[in-house]
JSON list of C-alpha atoms in Angstrom, two decimals:
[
{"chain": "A", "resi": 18, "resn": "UNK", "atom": "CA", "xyz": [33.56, -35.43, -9.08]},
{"chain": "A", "resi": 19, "resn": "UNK", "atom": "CA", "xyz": [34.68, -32.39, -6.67]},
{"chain": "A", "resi": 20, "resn": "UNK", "atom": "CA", "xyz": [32.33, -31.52, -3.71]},
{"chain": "A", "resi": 21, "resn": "UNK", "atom": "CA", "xyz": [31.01, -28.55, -3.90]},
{"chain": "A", "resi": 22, "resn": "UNK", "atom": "CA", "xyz": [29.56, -26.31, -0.89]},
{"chain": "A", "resi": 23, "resn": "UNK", "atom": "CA", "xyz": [27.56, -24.19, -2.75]},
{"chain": "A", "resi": 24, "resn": "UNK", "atom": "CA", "xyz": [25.31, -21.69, 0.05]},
{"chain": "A", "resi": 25, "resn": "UNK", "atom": "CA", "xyz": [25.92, -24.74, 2.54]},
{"chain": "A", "resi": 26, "resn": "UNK", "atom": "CA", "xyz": [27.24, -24.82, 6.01]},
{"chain": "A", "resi": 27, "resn": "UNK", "atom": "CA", "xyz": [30.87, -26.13, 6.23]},
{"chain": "A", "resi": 28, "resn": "UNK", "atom": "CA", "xyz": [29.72, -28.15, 9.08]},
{"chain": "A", "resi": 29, "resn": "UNK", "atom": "CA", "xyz": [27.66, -29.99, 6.75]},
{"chain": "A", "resi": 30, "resn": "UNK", "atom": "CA", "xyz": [30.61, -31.62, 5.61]},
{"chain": "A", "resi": 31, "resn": "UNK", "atom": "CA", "xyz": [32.24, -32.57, 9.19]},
{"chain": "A", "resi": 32, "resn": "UNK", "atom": "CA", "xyz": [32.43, -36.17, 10.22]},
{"chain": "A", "resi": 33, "resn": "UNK", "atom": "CA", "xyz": [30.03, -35.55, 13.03]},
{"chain": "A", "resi": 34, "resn": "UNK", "atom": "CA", "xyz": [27.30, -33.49, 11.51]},
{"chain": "A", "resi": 35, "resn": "UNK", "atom": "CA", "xyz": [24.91, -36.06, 11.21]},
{"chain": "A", "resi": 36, "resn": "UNK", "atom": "CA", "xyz": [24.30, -39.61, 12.46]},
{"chain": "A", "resi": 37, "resn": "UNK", "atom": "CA", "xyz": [21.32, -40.40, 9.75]},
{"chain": "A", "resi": 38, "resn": "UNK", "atom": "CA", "xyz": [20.77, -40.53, 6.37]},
{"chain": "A", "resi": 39, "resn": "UNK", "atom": "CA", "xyz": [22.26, -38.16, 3.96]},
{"chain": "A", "resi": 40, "resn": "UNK", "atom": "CA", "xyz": [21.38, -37.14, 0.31]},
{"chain": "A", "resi": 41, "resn": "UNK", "atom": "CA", "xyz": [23.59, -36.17, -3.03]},
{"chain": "A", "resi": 42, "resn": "UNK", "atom": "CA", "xyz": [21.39, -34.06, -5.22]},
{"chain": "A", "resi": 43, "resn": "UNK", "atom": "CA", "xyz": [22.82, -34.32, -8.61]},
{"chain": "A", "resi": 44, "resn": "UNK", "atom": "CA", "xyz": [22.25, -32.86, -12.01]},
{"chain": "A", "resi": 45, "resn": "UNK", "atom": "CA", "xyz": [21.79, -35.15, -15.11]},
{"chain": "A", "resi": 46, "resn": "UNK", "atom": "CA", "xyz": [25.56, -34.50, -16.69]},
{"chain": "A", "resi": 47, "resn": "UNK", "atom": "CA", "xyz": [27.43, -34.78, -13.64]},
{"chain": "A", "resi": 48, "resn": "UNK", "atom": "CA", "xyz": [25.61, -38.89, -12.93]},
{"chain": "A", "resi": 49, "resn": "UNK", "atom": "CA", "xyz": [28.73, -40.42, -14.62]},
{"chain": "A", "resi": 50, "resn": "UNK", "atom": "CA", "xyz": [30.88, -38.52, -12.33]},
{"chain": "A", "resi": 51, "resn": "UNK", "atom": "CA", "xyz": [29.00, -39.40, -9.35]},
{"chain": "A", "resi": 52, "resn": "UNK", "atom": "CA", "xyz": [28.99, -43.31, -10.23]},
{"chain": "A", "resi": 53, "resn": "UNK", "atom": "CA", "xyz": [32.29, -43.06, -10.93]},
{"chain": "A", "resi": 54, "resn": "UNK", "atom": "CA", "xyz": [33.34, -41.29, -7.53]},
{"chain": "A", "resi": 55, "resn": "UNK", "atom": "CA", "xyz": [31.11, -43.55, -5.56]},
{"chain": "A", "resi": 56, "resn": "UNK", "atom": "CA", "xyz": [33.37, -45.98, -7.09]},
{"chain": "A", "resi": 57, "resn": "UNK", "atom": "CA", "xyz": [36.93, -43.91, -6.67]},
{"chain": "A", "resi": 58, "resn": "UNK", "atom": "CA", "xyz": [36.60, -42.42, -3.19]},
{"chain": "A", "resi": 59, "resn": "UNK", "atom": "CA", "xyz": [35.49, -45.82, -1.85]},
{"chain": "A", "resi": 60, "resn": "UNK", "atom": "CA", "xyz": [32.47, -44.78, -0.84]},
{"chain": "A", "resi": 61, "resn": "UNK", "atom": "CA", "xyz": [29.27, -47.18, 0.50]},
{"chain": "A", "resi": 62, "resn": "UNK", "atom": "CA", "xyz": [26.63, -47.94, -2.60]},
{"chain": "A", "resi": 63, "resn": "UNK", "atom": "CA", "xyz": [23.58, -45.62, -2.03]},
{"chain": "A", "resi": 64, "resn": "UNK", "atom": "CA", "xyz": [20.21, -47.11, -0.42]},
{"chain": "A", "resi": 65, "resn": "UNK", "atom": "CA", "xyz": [17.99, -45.34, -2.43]},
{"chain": "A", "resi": 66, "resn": "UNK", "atom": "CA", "xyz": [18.17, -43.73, -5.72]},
{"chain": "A", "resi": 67, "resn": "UNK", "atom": "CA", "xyz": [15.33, -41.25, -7.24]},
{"chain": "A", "resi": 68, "resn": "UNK", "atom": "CA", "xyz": [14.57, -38.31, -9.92]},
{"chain": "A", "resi": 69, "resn": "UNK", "atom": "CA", "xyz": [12.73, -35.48, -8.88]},
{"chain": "A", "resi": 70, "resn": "UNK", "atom": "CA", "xyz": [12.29, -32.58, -11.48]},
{"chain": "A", "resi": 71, "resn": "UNK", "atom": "CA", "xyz": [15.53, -32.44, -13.30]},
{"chain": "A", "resi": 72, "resn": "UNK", "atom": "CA", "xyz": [17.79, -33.68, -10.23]},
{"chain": "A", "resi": 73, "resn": "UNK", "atom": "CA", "xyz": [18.60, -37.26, -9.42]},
{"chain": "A", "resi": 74, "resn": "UNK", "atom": "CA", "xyz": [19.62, -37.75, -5.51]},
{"chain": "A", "resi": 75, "resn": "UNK", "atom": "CA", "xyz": [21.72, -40.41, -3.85]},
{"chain": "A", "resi": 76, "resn": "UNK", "atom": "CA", "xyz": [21.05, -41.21, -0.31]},
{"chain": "A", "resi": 77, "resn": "UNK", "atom": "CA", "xyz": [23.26, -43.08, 1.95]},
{"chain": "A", "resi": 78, "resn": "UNK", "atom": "CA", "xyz": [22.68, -44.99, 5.14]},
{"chain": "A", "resi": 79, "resn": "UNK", "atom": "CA", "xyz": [25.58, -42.20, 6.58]},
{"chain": "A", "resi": 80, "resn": "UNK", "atom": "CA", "xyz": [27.53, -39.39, 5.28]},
{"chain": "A", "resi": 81, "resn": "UNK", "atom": "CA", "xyz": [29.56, -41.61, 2.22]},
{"chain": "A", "resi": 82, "resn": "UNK", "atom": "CA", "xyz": [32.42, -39.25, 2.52]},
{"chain": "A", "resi": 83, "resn": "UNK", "atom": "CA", "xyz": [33.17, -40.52, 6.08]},
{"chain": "A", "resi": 84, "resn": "UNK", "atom": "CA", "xyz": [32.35, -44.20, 5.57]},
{"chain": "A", "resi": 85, "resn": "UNK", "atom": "CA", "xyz": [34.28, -46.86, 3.18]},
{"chain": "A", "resi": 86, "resn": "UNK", "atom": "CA", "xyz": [32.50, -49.62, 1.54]},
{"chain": "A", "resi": 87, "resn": "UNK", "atom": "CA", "xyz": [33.46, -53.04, 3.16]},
{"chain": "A", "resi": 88, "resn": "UNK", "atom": "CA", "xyz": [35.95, -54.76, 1.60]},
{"chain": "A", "resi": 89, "resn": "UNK", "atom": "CA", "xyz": [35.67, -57.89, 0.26]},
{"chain": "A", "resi": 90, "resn": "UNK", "atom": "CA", "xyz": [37.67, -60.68, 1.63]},
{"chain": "A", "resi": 91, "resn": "UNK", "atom": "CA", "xyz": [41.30, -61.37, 0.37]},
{"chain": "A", "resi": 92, "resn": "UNK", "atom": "CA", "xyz": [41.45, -64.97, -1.75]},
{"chain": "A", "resi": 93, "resn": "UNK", "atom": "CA", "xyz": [44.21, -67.02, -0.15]},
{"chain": "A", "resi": 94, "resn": "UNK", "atom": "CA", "xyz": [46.74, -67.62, -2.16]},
{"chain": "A", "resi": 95, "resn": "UNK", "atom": "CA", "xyz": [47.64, -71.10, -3.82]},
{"chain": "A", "resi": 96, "resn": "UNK", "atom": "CA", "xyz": [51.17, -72.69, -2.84]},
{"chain": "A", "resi": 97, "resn": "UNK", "atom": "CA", "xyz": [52.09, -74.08, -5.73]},
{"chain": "A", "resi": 98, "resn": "UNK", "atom": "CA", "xyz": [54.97, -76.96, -4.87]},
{"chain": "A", "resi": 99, "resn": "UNK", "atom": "CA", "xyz": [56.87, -78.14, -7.72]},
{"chain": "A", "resi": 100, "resn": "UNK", "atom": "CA", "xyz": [58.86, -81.29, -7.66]},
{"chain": "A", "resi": 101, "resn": "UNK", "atom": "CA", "xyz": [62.63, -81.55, -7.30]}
]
């Protein structure tokens, strides 16, 4: 999925443009691609998720291109000891 700022301001896009919600308004072939780069760039799962006319829109807690989904906790690893 590539972002694109079709008639939008290019301070939409800055890390400090907004400190509330924010919406992804996508069209019914390009879903896949937006799972998939919610997945890829890291990005936080979306708090709401609706269809309105022929559009489907994400919305995030915060901009998801400036935030990174929490990661989960690293398993220890097992020593494994093996007798002389």
């Amino acid at each position: 999925m590539k972002l694109v700022k079709w008639l939008s301001s290019d301070r939409w896009y800055q890390r400090d443009s907004t400190d509330g919600k924010v919406f992804f308004m996508v069209i019914p072939e390009d879903i896949d691609d937006m799972y998939r780069a919610i997945k890829d760039f890291n990005m936080p799962d979306p708090i709401d998720q609706f269809n309105y006319d022929k559009y489907t829109f994400f919305v995030f807690e915060k901009n998801p291109l400036y935030v990174k989904r929490a990661k989960a906790e690293a398993r220890k690893k097992k020593r494994i000891m093996t007798a002389p």
